XYZ file of C-alpha atoms in Angstrom:
369
model
C -3.113 10.205 16.266
C 0.365 11.545 15.542
C 0.395 14.994 17.148
C 3.091 17.629 16.838
C 3.845 19.863 19.810
C 4.057 23.654 19.526
C 7.835 23.483 19.967
C 8.138 21.017 17.103
C 5.748 23.091 15.018
C 8.059 26.095 15.329
C 10.926 23.962 14.065
C 8.792 22.702 11.205
C 8.019 26.219 10.001
C 11.735 26.867 9.589
C 12.581 23.456 8.227
C 13.756 24.769 4.841
C 16.670 26.560 6.522
C 18.085 23.109 7.240
C 18.246 22.255 3.550
C 15.086 20.288 2.829
C 13.543 20.166 -0.646
C 10.168 18.533 -1.336
C 9.361 17.407 -4.896
C 6.380 15.722 -6.469
C 7.427 13.390 -9.274
C 3.960 13.139 -10.824
C 3.160 14.676 -14.203
C -0.525 13.949 -13.499
C -2.001 16.848 -11.510
C -4.617 14.612 -9.860
C -1.796 12.685 -8.171
C -0.285 15.781 -6.520
C -2.931 16.312 -3.821
C -1.076 14.186 -1.252
C 2.146 16.129 -1.933
C 0.338 19.413 -1.303
C -1.075 18.131 1.982
C 2.370 17.001 3.180
C 3.974 20.319 2.213
C 1.218 22.207 4.029
C 1.746 20.193 7.206
C 5.506 20.771 7.038
C 5.074 24.467 6.327
C 7.283 24.348 3.229
C 6.820 25.197 -0.424
C 6.857 22.463 -3.036
C 10.123 22.379 -4.952
C 10.176 23.773 -8.475
C 10.303 20.973 -11.021
C 8.768 20.173 -14.375
C 7.707 16.599 -15.121
C 6.050 15.998 -18.467
C 5.705 13.623 -21.391
C 7.287 14.341 -24.751
C 5.146 13.807 -27.901
C 6.942 10.475 -28.356
C 5.865 9.459 -24.784
C 9.341 9.852 -23.305
C 9.403 11.279 -19.778
C 11.359 14.469 -19.189
C 12.265 15.954 -15.792
C 13.693 19.456 -15.327
C 14.637 20.499 -11.789
C 14.379 24.279 -11.566
C 16.197 24.979 -8.304
C 19.457 23.994 -6.643
C 19.496 20.746 -4.662
C 23.258 20.661 -4.023
C 23.983 19.448 -0.485
C 20.298 19.209 0.446
C 17.971 16.470 1.667
C 15.603 15.831 -1.230
C 12.281 14.100 -0.572
C 10.517 12.880 -3.707
C 6.827 12.062 -3.239
C 5.410 9.710 -5.829
C 1.828 8.460 -5.778
C 0.918 5.765 -8.254
C -1.394 6.713 -11.116
C -3.256 4.358 -13.427
C -0.245 4.444 -15.756
C 2.018 2.695 -13.280
C 4.981 2.254 -15.647
C 5.094 5.977 -16.444
C 4.927 6.648 -12.707
C 7.992 4.475 -12.152
C 9.981 6.167 -14.911
C 9.104 9.620 -13.544
C 10.460 8.590 -10.152
C 13.645 6.975 -11.484
C 14.503 9.908 -13.754
C 13.910 12.452 -10.991
C 16.011 10.460 -8.504
C 18.853 10.231 -11.011
C 18.547 13.947 -11.821
C 18.923 14.788 -8.115
C 21.875 12.407 -7.808
C 23.725 14.053 -10.688
C 22.886 17.467 -9.201
C 24.828 16.562 -6.026
C 21.945 16.214 -3.579
C 23.119 15.200 -0.105
C 20.449 12.500 0.252
C 17.497 11.392 -1.865
C 14.545 9.950 0.039
C 11.660 8.408 -1.864
C 8.202 8.797 -0.312
C 6.170 6.110 -2.085
C 3.040 5.371 -0.016
C 2.009 2.498 -2.294
C 4.910 0.471 -3.627
C 4.024 -0.623 -7.180
C 4.385 -4.244 -8.303
C 4.319 -5.288 -4.631
C 2.054 -8.248 -5.431
C 4.766 -9.627 -7.714
C 7.121 -10.382 -4.835
C 7.216 -14.166 -5.228
C 8.385 -16.477 -7.975
C 5.520 -17.832 -10.069
C 6.440 -20.644 -12.447
C 8.859 -19.081 -14.972
C 7.983 -15.514 -14.062
C 10.136 -13.086 -12.114
C 10.171 -11.238 -8.798
C 9.374 -7.824 -10.236
C 9.384 -5.964 -6.912
C 13.028 -7.063 -6.441
C 13.856 -5.690 -9.894
C 12.135 -2.407 -9.069
C 13.984 -2.125 -5.763
C 17.315 -2.638 -7.555
C 16.433 0.023 -10.135
C 15.569 2.568 -7.433
C 18.803 1.942 -5.554
C 20.846 2.099 -8.774
C 19.199 5.400 -9.736
C 20.432 6.941 -6.492
C 17.737 6.520 -3.835
C 19.278 6.575 -0.348
C 16.184 5.964 1.790
C 12.598 4.816 1.241
C 9.418 5.733 3.106
C 6.464 3.557 2.216
C 3.285 2.258 3.824
C 1.846 -1.205 4.426
C 3.950 -3.208 1.998
C 2.013 -6.162 0.624
C 4.692 -8.413 2.104
C 7.054 -7.026 4.750
C 9.857 -9.144 3.296
C 10.016 -6.703 0.356
C 12.174 -4.516 2.630
C 14.926 -7.093 2.169
C 15.027 -6.390 -1.572
C 16.624 -2.990 -0.846
C 20.178 -2.282 0.238
C 19.076 1.080 1.691
C 16.998 1.891 4.832
C 13.257 1.288 4.395
C 10.601 2.666 6.750
C 7.394 0.672 6.274
C 4.809 2.860 8.031
C 1.368 1.590 9.095
C -2.039 3.024 8.247
C -3.869 0.906 10.835
C -3.953 3.656 13.539
C -5.923 5.880 11.159
C -8.281 3.098 10.095
C -8.843 2.076 13.719
C -9.621 5.678 14.610
C -12.129 5.819 11.752
C -13.885 2.714 13.066
C -14.117 4.152 16.579
C -15.315 7.593 15.487
C -17.436 6.920 12.390
C -19.148 3.618 13.244
C -21.305 4.435 16.290
C -22.174 0.828 17.213
C -18.777 -0.669 16.353
C -18.828 -2.575 19.673
C -21.325 -4.881 17.981
C -18.918 -5.527 15.117
C -16.737 -8.457 14.176
C -13.486 -8.164 12.230
C -13.499 -10.410 9.168
C -10.650 -11.889 7.131
C -11.918 -12.690 3.636
C -9.352 -15.481 3.386
C -7.003 -17.280 5.796
C -4.127 -15.242 4.319
C -5.662 -12.071 5.801
C -6.189 -13.584 9.251
C -3.136 -11.965 10.873
C -4.228 -8.468 9.865
C -7.778 -9.171 11.046
C -6.464 -10.512 14.359
C -4.421 -7.341 14.873
C -7.484 -5.134 14.318
C -9.683 -7.334 16.528
C -7.243 -7.340 19.444
C -6.840 -3.571 19.373
C -10.589 -2.944 19.210
C -11.382 -5.752 21.700
C -13.690 -7.374 19.145
C -14.271 -10.882 17.835
C -12.817 -12.256 14.627
C -14.240 -14.330 11.772
C -12.454 -15.973 8.855
C -14.012 -16.888 5.517
C -12.576 -20.129 4.206
C -13.112 -21.874 0.907
C -13.472 -19.029 -1.569
C -11.946 -19.289 -5.043
C -8.164 -19.274 -5.071
C -6.567 -16.060 -6.265
C -3.422 -15.557 -8.330
C -1.262 -15.354 -5.203
C -2.214 -18.746 -3.812
C 0.364 -21.482 -3.656
C -1.783 -23.330 -6.181
C 0.198 -21.670 -8.970
C 3.527 -21.587 -7.156
C 6.556 -23.596 -8.285
C 8.981 -23.307 -11.135
C 8.099 -26.599 -12.893
C 11.697 -26.759 -13.988
C 13.165 -28.975 -15.312
C 10.144 -29.834 -17.475
C 8.166 -32.937 -16.635
C 9.659 -35.962 -18.361
C 7.434 -37.213 -21.165
C 8.951 -40.671 -21.081
C 8.593 -42.436 -17.738
C 11.621 -44.556 -18.586
C 13.723 -41.375 -18.622
C 13.313 -41.054 -14.823
C 16.042 -42.780 -12.840
C 14.629 -45.975 -11.317
C 16.115 -45.219 -7.878
C 14.118 -41.969 -7.568
C 10.798 -42.424 -5.818
C 9.724 -38.828 -5.222
C 6.348 -38.732 -3.480
C 3.658 -36.768 -5.289
C 2.046 -33.865 -3.448
C -1.667 -34.432 -3.006
C -3.526 -31.752 -4.977
C -5.652 -29.296 -3.039
C -9.416 -29.447 -3.215
C -11.327 -26.244 -2.532
C -13.788 -26.822 0.325
C -17.267 -25.266 0.348
C -17.380 -21.685 1.612
C -17.584 -21.558 5.387
C -17.377 -18.742 7.926
C -15.351 -19.559 11.036
C -16.821 -17.284 13.695
C -20.176 -15.766 14.608
C -21.321 -12.908 12.351
C -25.097 -13.196 12.783
C -26.762 -9.930 13.851
C -23.461 -8.062 13.790
C -21.585 -5.473 11.769
C -18.925 -7.132 9.624
C -15.694 -5.194 9.019
C -13.539 -6.816 6.319
C -9.883 -5.727 6.549
C -7.109 -6.073 3.972
C -4.102 -4.130 2.701
C -5.154 -3.655 -0.956
C -8.521 -3.447 -2.675
C -8.142 -3.659 -6.433
C -10.162 -6.380 -8.135
C -13.250 -6.390 -5.900
C -14.702 -9.786 -6.849
C -13.397 -11.512 -3.714
C -14.741 -8.695 -1.513
C -18.161 -8.900 -3.165
C -18.270 -12.664 -2.670
C -17.282 -12.227 0.984
C -19.994 -9.599 1.468
C -22.655 -11.886 -0.006
C -21.538 -14.718 2.261
C -21.667 -12.473 5.332
C -25.148 -11.227 4.405
C -26.349 -14.822 4.112
C -24.898 -15.536 7.571
C -26.843 -12.642 9.122
C -24.572 -9.576 9.108
C -26.712 -6.455 8.884
C -23.978 -4.003 7.839
C -20.734 -4.588 5.958
C -17.661 -2.353 5.847
C -14.439 -2.884 3.915
C -11.238 -1.293 5.273
C -8.015 -1.227 3.244
C -4.864 0.882 3.087
C -4.462 1.068 -0.682
C -7.535 1.667 -2.835
C -6.511 0.875 -6.409
C -10.165 0.249 -7.349
C -9.372 -0.692 -10.928
C -11.723 -1.264 -13.837
C -15.416 -1.453 -12.854
C -14.732 -1.615 -9.117
C -16.768 1.539 -8.224
C -19.850 0.334 -10.096
C -19.603 -3.165 -8.641
C -19.250 -1.793 -5.120
C -22.230 0.518 -5.606
C -24.398 -2.418 -6.703
C -23.143 -4.796 -3.988
C -24.123 -5.656 -0.420
C -21.171 -3.619 0.870
C -22.320 -0.538 2.796
C -19.025 1.379 2.853
C -15.460 1.045 1.565
C -12.831 2.971 3.547
C -9.369 3.491 2.049
C -6.508 5.920 2.630
C -5.194 8.486 0.168
C -1.972 6.611 -0.615
C -3.442 6.375 -4.129
C -5.640 9.104 -5.673
C -9.206 7.893 -6.236
C -11.315 11.035 -6.561
C -12.856 9.842 -9.828
C -13.883 6.544 -8.219
C -15.506 8.439 -5.345
C -17.633 10.384 -7.803
C -18.760 7.099 -9.344
C -19.477 5.459 -5.984
C -20.540 7.449 -2.883
C -19.844 4.390 -0.734
C -16.081 5.018 -1.014
C -14.658 7.065 1.879
C -11.112 8.397 2.327
C -8.849 8.602 5.380
C -5.981 11.093 5.173
C -2.541 9.722 6.125
C -0.480 12.797 5.201
C 0.141 13.431 8.919
C 2.316 10.353 9.469
C 4.183 10.853 6.175
C 4.992 14.481 7.000
C 6.142 13.490 10.498
C 8.385 10.788 9.027
C 9.928 13.338 6.655
C 10.506 15.785 9.514
C 12.153 13.174 11.715
C 14.444 11.837 8.977
C 15.513 15.349 7.973
C 16.245 16.325 11.588
C 18.015 13.037 12.371
C 15.431 12.037 14.987
C 14.392 8.521 15.932
C 11.593 6.911 13.933
C 10.560 4.570 16.751
C 7.731 6.922 17.802
C 5.935 6.130 14.540
C 6.216 2.383 15.200
C 5.110 2.302 18.828
C 2.865 -0.631 19.828
C 3.481 -2.309 16.452
C 4.276 -5.982 16.790
C 6.169 -8.325 14.517
C 2.960 -9.662 12.987
C 1.370 -6.221 12.340
């Protein structure tokens, strides 16, 4: 847990005297709950700002207090309308820049378009584009959480603090799963093995990896630019070129590497959006003898019919943090539980504003975490 001493708490209560302003960039009221929690922990009032949509769907931002010479923290949680969310953030950042704010720090717990961080055929690296737009708008610092790929930090030319939600999820496992000592941490694909290993080592538990499930859109099966186009005429290829062909991959039958029989299975990942792969993993684990199945993830997008599918599945509980609002999904599916991470975000804001070291928030975090 990230605790704040009584001495620090006294400083927090007077933090506004140092020139801190806290804004929420969301026009959707359901997305403002995290901002309220952070403000409450810091002991400050939310800054006065209006964010709304014009009848023609243009976004308008009106800052209603002075930000000149102040540290402005803009909290933006991603709604279902992700593109509107991005425009709200960019316009507010630019408005603060033109209003002579001393620094503009974006607090974006879930970084949108983070899955589009690699080149796919003739596509584009959208997260790089988004990072450039944020920097151009005037952002001077970014606080985020569990980036889909840590390399995304390199897309920015400003400081990026990539916080971790794992301490809160680990605490949930220890406190809310009474017989967690009989659990095994599961990676639903080899790509998730490092995260699963990190959880397993910290909880002193075993690990299992599911191998052979259907390839997803991020697999290297669809990677490559295919440019220049394949020559239609074999004679057009220079005779001296003998480029060896890469042997195509063949998906093996689904196997579970590790013992899950008679145990609780805890599947860990960073994002749960399209739940098909999680449902398939749960069915496989049930067939192998797991008697209870949990899914732990930082970001719960839970798009489309995800709540209904989870409710009807073999999964017993899905635990996500409140980086993304999902109150409606929780009403549709009682299996969805929420872990609050406002504590670490508020502490990060306090430390940045006061010029303190951030290393405390990254203690015991290794390179592979």
